[in-house]
PDB file of C-alpha atoms in Angstrom:
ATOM      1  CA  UNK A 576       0.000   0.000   0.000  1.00  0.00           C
ATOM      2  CA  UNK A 577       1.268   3.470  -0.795  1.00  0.00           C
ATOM      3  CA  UNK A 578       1.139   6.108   1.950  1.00  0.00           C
ATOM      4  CA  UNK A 579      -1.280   8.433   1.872  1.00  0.00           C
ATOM      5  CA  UNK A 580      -1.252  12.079   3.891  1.00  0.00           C
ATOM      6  CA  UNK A 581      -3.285  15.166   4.464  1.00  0.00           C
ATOM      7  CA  UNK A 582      -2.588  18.501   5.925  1.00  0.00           C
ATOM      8  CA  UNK A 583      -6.006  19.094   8.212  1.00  0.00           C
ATOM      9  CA  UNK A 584      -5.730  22.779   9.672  1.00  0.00           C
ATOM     10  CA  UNK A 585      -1.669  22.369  10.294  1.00  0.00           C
ATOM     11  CA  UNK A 586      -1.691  18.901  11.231  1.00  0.00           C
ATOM     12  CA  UNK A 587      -0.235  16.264   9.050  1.00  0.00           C
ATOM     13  CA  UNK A 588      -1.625  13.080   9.357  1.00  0.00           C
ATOM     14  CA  UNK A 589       0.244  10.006   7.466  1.00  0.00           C
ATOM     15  CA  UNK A 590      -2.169   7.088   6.755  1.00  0.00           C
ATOM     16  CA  UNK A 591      -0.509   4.104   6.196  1.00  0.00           C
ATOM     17  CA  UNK A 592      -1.878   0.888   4.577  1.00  0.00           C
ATOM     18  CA  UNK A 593      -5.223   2.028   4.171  1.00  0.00           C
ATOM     19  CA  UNK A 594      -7.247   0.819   0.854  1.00  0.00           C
ATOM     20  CA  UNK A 595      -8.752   3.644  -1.033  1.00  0.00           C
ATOM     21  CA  UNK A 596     -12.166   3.097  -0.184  1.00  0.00           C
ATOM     22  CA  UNK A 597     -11.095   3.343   3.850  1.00  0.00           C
ATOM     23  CA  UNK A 598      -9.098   7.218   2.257  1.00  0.00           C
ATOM     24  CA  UNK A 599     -12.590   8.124   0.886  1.00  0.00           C
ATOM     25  CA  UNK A 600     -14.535   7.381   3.928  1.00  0.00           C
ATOM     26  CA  UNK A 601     -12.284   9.824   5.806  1.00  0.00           C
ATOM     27  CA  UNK A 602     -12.324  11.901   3.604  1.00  0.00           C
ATOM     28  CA  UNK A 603     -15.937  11.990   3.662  1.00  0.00           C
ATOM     29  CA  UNK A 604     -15.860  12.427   7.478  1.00  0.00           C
ATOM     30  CA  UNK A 605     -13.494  15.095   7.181  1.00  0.00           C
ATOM     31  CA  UNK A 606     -15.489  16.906   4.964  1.00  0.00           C
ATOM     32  CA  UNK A 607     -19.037  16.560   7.087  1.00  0.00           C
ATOM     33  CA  UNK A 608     -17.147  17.224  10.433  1.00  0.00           C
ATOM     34  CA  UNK A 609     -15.419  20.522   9.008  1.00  0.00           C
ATOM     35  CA  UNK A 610     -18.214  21.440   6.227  1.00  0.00           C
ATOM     36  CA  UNK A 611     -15.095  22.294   4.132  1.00  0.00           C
ATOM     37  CA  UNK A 612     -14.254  20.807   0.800  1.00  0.00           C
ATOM     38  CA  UNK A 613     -11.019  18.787   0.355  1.00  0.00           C
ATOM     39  CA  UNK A 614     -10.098  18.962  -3.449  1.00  0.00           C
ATOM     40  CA  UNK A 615     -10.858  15.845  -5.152  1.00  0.00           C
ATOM     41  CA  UNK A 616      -7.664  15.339  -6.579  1.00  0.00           C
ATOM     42  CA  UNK A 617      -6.323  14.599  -3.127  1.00  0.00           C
ATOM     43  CA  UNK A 618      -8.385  11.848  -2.583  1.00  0.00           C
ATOM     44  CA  UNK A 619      -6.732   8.258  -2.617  1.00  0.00           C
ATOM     45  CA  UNK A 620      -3.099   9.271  -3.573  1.00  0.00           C
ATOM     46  CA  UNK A 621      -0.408  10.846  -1.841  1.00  0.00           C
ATOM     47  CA  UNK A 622      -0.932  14.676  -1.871  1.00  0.00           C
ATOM     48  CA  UNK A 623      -1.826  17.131   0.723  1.00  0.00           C
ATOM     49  CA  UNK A 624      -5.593  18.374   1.001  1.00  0.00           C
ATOM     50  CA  UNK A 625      -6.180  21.436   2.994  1.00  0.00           C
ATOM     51  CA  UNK A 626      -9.332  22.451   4.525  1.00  0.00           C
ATOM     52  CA  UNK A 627     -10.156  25.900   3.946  1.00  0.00           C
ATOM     53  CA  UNK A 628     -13.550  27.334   4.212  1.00  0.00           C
ATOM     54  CA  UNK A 629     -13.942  30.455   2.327  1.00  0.00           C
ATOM     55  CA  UNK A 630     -16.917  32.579   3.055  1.00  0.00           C
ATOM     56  CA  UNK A 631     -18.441  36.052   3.727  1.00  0.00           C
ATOM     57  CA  UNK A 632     -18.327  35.099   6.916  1.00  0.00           C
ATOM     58  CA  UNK A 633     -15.056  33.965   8.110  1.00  0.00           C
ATOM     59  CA  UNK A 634     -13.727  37.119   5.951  1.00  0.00           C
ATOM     60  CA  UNK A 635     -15.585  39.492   8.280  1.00  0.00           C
ATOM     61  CA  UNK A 636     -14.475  37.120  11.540  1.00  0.00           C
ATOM     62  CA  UNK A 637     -10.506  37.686  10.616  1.00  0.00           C
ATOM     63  CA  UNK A 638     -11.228  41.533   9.497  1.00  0.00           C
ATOM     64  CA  UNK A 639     -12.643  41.999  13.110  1.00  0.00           C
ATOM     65  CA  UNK A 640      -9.837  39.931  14.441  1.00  0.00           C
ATOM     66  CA  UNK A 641      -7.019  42.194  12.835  1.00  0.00           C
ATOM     67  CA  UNK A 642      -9.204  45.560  14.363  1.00  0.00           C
ATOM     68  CA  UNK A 643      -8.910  43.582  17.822  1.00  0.00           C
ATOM     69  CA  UNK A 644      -4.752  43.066  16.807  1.00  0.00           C
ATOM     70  CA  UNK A 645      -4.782  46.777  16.301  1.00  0.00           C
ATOM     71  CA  UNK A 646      -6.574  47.605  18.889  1.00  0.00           C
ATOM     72  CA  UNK A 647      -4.507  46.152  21.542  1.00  0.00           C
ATOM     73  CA  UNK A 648      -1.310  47.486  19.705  1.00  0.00           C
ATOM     74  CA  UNK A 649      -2.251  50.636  20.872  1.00  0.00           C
ATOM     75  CA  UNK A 650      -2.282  49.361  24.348  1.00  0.00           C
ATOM     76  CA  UNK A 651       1.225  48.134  24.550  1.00  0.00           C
ATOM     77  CA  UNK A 652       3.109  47.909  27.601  1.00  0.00           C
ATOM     78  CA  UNK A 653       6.717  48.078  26.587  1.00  0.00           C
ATOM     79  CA  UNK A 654       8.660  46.726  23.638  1.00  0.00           C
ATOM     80  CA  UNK A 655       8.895  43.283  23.691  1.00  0.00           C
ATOM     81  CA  UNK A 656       4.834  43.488  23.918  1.00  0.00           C
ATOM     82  CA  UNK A 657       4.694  46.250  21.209  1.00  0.00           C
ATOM     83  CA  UNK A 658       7.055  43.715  18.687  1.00  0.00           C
ATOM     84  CA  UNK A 659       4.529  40.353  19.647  1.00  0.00           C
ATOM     85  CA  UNK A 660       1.138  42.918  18.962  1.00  0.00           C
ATOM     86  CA  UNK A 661       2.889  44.139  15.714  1.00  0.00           C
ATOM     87  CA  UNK A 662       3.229  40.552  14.235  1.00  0.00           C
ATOM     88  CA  UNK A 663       0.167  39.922  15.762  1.00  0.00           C
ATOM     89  CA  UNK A 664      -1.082  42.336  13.556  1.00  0.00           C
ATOM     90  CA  UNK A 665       0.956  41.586  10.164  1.00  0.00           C
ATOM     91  CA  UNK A 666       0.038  37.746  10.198  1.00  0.00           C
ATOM     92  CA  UNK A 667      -3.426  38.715  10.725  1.00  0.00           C
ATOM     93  CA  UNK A 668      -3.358  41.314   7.994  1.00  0.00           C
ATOM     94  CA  UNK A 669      -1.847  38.535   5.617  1.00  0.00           C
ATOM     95  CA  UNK A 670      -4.612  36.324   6.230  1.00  0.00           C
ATOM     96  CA  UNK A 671      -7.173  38.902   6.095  1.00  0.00           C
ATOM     97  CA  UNK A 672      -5.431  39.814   2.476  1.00  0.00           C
ATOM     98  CA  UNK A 673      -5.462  36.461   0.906  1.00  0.00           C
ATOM     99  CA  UNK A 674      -9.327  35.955   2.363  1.00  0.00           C
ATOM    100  CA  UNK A 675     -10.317  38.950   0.574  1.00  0.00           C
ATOM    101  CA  UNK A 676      -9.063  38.128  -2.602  1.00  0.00           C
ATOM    102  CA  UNK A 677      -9.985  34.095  -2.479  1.00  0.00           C
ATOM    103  CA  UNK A 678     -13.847  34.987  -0.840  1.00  0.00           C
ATOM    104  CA  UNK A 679     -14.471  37.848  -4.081  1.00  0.00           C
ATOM    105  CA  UNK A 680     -13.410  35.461  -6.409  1.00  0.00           C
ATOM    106  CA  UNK A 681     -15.831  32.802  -4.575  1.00  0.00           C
ATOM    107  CA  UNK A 682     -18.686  35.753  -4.566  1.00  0.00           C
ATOM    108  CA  UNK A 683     -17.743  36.716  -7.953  1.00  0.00           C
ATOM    109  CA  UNK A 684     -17.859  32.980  -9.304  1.00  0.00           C
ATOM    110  CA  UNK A 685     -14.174  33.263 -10.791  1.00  0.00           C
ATOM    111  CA  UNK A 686     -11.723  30.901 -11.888  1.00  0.00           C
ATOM    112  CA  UNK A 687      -8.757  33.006 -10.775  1.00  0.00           C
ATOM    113  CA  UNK A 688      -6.218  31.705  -8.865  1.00  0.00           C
ATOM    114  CA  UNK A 689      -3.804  34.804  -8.608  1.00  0.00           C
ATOM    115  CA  UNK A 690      -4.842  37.697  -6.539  1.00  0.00           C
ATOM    116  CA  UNK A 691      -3.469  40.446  -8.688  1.00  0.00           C
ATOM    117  CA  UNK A 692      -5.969  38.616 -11.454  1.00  0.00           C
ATOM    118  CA  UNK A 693      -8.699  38.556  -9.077  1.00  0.00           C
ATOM    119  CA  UNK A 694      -7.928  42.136  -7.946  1.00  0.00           C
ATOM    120  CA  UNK A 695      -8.463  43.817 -11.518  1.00  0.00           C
ATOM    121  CA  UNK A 696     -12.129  41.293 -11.718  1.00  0.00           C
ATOM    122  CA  UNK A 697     -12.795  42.595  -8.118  1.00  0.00           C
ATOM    123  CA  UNK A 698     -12.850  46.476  -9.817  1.00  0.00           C
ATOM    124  CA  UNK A 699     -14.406  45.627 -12.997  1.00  0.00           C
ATOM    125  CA  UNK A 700     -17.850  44.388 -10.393  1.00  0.00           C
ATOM    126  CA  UNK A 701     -17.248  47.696  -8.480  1.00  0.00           C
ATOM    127  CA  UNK A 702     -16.224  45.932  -5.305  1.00  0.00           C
ATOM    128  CA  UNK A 703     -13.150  47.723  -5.056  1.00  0.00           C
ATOM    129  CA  UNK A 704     -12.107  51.406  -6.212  1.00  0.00           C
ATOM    130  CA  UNK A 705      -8.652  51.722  -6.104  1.00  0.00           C
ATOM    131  CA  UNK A 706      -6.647  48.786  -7.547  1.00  0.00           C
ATOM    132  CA  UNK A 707      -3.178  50.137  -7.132  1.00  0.00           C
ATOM    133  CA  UNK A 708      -4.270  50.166  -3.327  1.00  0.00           C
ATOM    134  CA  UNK A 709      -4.759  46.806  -3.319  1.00  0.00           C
ATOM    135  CA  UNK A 710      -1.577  45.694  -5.592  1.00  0.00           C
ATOM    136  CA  UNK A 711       0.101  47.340  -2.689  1.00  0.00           C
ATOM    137  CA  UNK A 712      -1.612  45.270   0.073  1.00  0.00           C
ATOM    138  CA  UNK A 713      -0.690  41.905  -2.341  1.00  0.00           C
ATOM    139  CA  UNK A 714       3.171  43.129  -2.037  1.00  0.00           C
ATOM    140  CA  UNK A 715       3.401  44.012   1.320  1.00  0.00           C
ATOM    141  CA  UNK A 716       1.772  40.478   2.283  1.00  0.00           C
ATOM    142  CA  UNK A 717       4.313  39.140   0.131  1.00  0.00           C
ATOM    143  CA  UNK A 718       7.246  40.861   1.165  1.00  0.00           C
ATOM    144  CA  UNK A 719       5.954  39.790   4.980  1.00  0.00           C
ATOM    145  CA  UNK A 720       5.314  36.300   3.982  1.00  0.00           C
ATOM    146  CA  UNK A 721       8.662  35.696   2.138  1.00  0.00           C
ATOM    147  CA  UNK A 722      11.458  38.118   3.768  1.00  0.00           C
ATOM    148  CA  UNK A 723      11.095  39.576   7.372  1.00  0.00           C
ATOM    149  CA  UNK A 724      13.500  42.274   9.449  1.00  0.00           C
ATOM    150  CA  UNK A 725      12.590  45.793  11.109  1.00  0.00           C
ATOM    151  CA  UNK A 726      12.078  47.550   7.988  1.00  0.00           C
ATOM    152  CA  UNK A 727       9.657  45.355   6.319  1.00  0.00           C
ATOM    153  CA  UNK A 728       7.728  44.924   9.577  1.00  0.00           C
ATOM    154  CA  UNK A 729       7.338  48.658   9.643  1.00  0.00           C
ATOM    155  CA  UNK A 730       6.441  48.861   6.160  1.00  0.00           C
ATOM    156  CA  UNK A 731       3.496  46.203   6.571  1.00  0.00           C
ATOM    157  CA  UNK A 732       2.381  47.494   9.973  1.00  0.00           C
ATOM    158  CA  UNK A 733       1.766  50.817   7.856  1.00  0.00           C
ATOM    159  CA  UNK A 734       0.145  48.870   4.565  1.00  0.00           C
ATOM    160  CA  UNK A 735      -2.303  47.185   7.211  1.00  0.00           C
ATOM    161  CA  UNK A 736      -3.355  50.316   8.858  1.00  0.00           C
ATOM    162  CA  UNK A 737      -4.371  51.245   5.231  1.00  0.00           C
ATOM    163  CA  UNK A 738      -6.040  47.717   4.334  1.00  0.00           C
ATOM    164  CA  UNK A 739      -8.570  47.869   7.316  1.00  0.00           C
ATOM    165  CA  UNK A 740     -10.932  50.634   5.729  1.00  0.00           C
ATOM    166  CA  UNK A 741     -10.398  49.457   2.449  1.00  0.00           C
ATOM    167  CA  UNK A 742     -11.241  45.503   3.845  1.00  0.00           C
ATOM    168  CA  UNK A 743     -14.663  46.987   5.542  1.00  0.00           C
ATOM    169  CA  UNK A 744     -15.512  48.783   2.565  1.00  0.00           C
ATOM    170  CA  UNK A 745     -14.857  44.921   0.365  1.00  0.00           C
ATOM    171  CA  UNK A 746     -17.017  43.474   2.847  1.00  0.00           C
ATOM    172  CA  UNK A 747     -20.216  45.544   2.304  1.00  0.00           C
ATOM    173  CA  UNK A 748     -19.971  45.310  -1.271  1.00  0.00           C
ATOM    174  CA  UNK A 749     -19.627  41.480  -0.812  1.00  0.00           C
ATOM    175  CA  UNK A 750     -22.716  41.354   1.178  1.00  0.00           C
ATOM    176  CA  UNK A 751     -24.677  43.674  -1.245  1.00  0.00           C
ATOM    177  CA  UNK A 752     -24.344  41.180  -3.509  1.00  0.00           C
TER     178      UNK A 752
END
């Protein structure tokens, strides 16, 4: 029997000697326990399915958890708390970044799978006004995700002070629709 594996919400479980019909029948309890969708093409082979669920919902739960990150930034005791809020802050802002893009293209009924794609599809429906804004929230998530020191952290800390109006305003126009 091969070995088969899936990453569930950060957790990488190996399944070894397990027929395919036993995969599928986890797979289908995954699915019902999480409502979430594993792709199909992860079933019965080795491959890593990841449960995501993408929705109105859980975009407005993480924009209210990054106002909550800023929030207690300005409440910071000395620096060692200031540095753990401000990351607080930047990893939330990278999530909420990558929701927005992945729950318009959901709303929106695209096949786009790169956010500076869905970004221009986002302004052609009128969700968004100001694309350059939001090329500039893609690349300081980017630059955050990929390279991290002072500067950068500074640079993102300011990018997702921006992205909070500009998320709230995305979410009404989600909802509208």
């Amino acid at each position: 029997m091969e070995e088969l594996s899936c990453q569930v919400f950060g957790s990488k479980v190996i399944l070894n000697g397990i027929s395919k019909i036993e995969w599928r029948n986890i797979w289908f309890k995954l699915r019902s326990r999480w409502g979430a969708i594993i792709p199909k093409r992860f079933m019965g082979r080795k491959g890593r399915g990841r449960v995501a669920v993408i929705s109105i919902e859980e975009y407005e739960k993480s924009l209210l958890a990054l106002d909550e990150a800023f929030a207690r930034l300005d409440t910071r005791k000395d620096e060692i708390d200031y540095r753990i809020n401000r990351d607080a802050c930047i990893q939330r802002f990278e999530f909420c970044v990558a929701l927005a893009w992945k729950t318009s293209v959901r709303v929106l009924g695209l096949n786009a799978t790169a956010p500076k794609v869905a970004i221009r599809e986002m302004a052609r429906a009128g969700l968004i006004s100001d694309i350059q804004k939001w090329f500039e929230f893609i690349d300081a998530r980017n630059r955050s995700s990929h390279t991290y020191d002072e500067g950068v952290a500074i640079e993102v800390l300011s990018a997702a002070k921006k992205f909070s109006s500009e998320g709230w305003t995305l979410m009404k126009g989600l909802k509208a629709r």
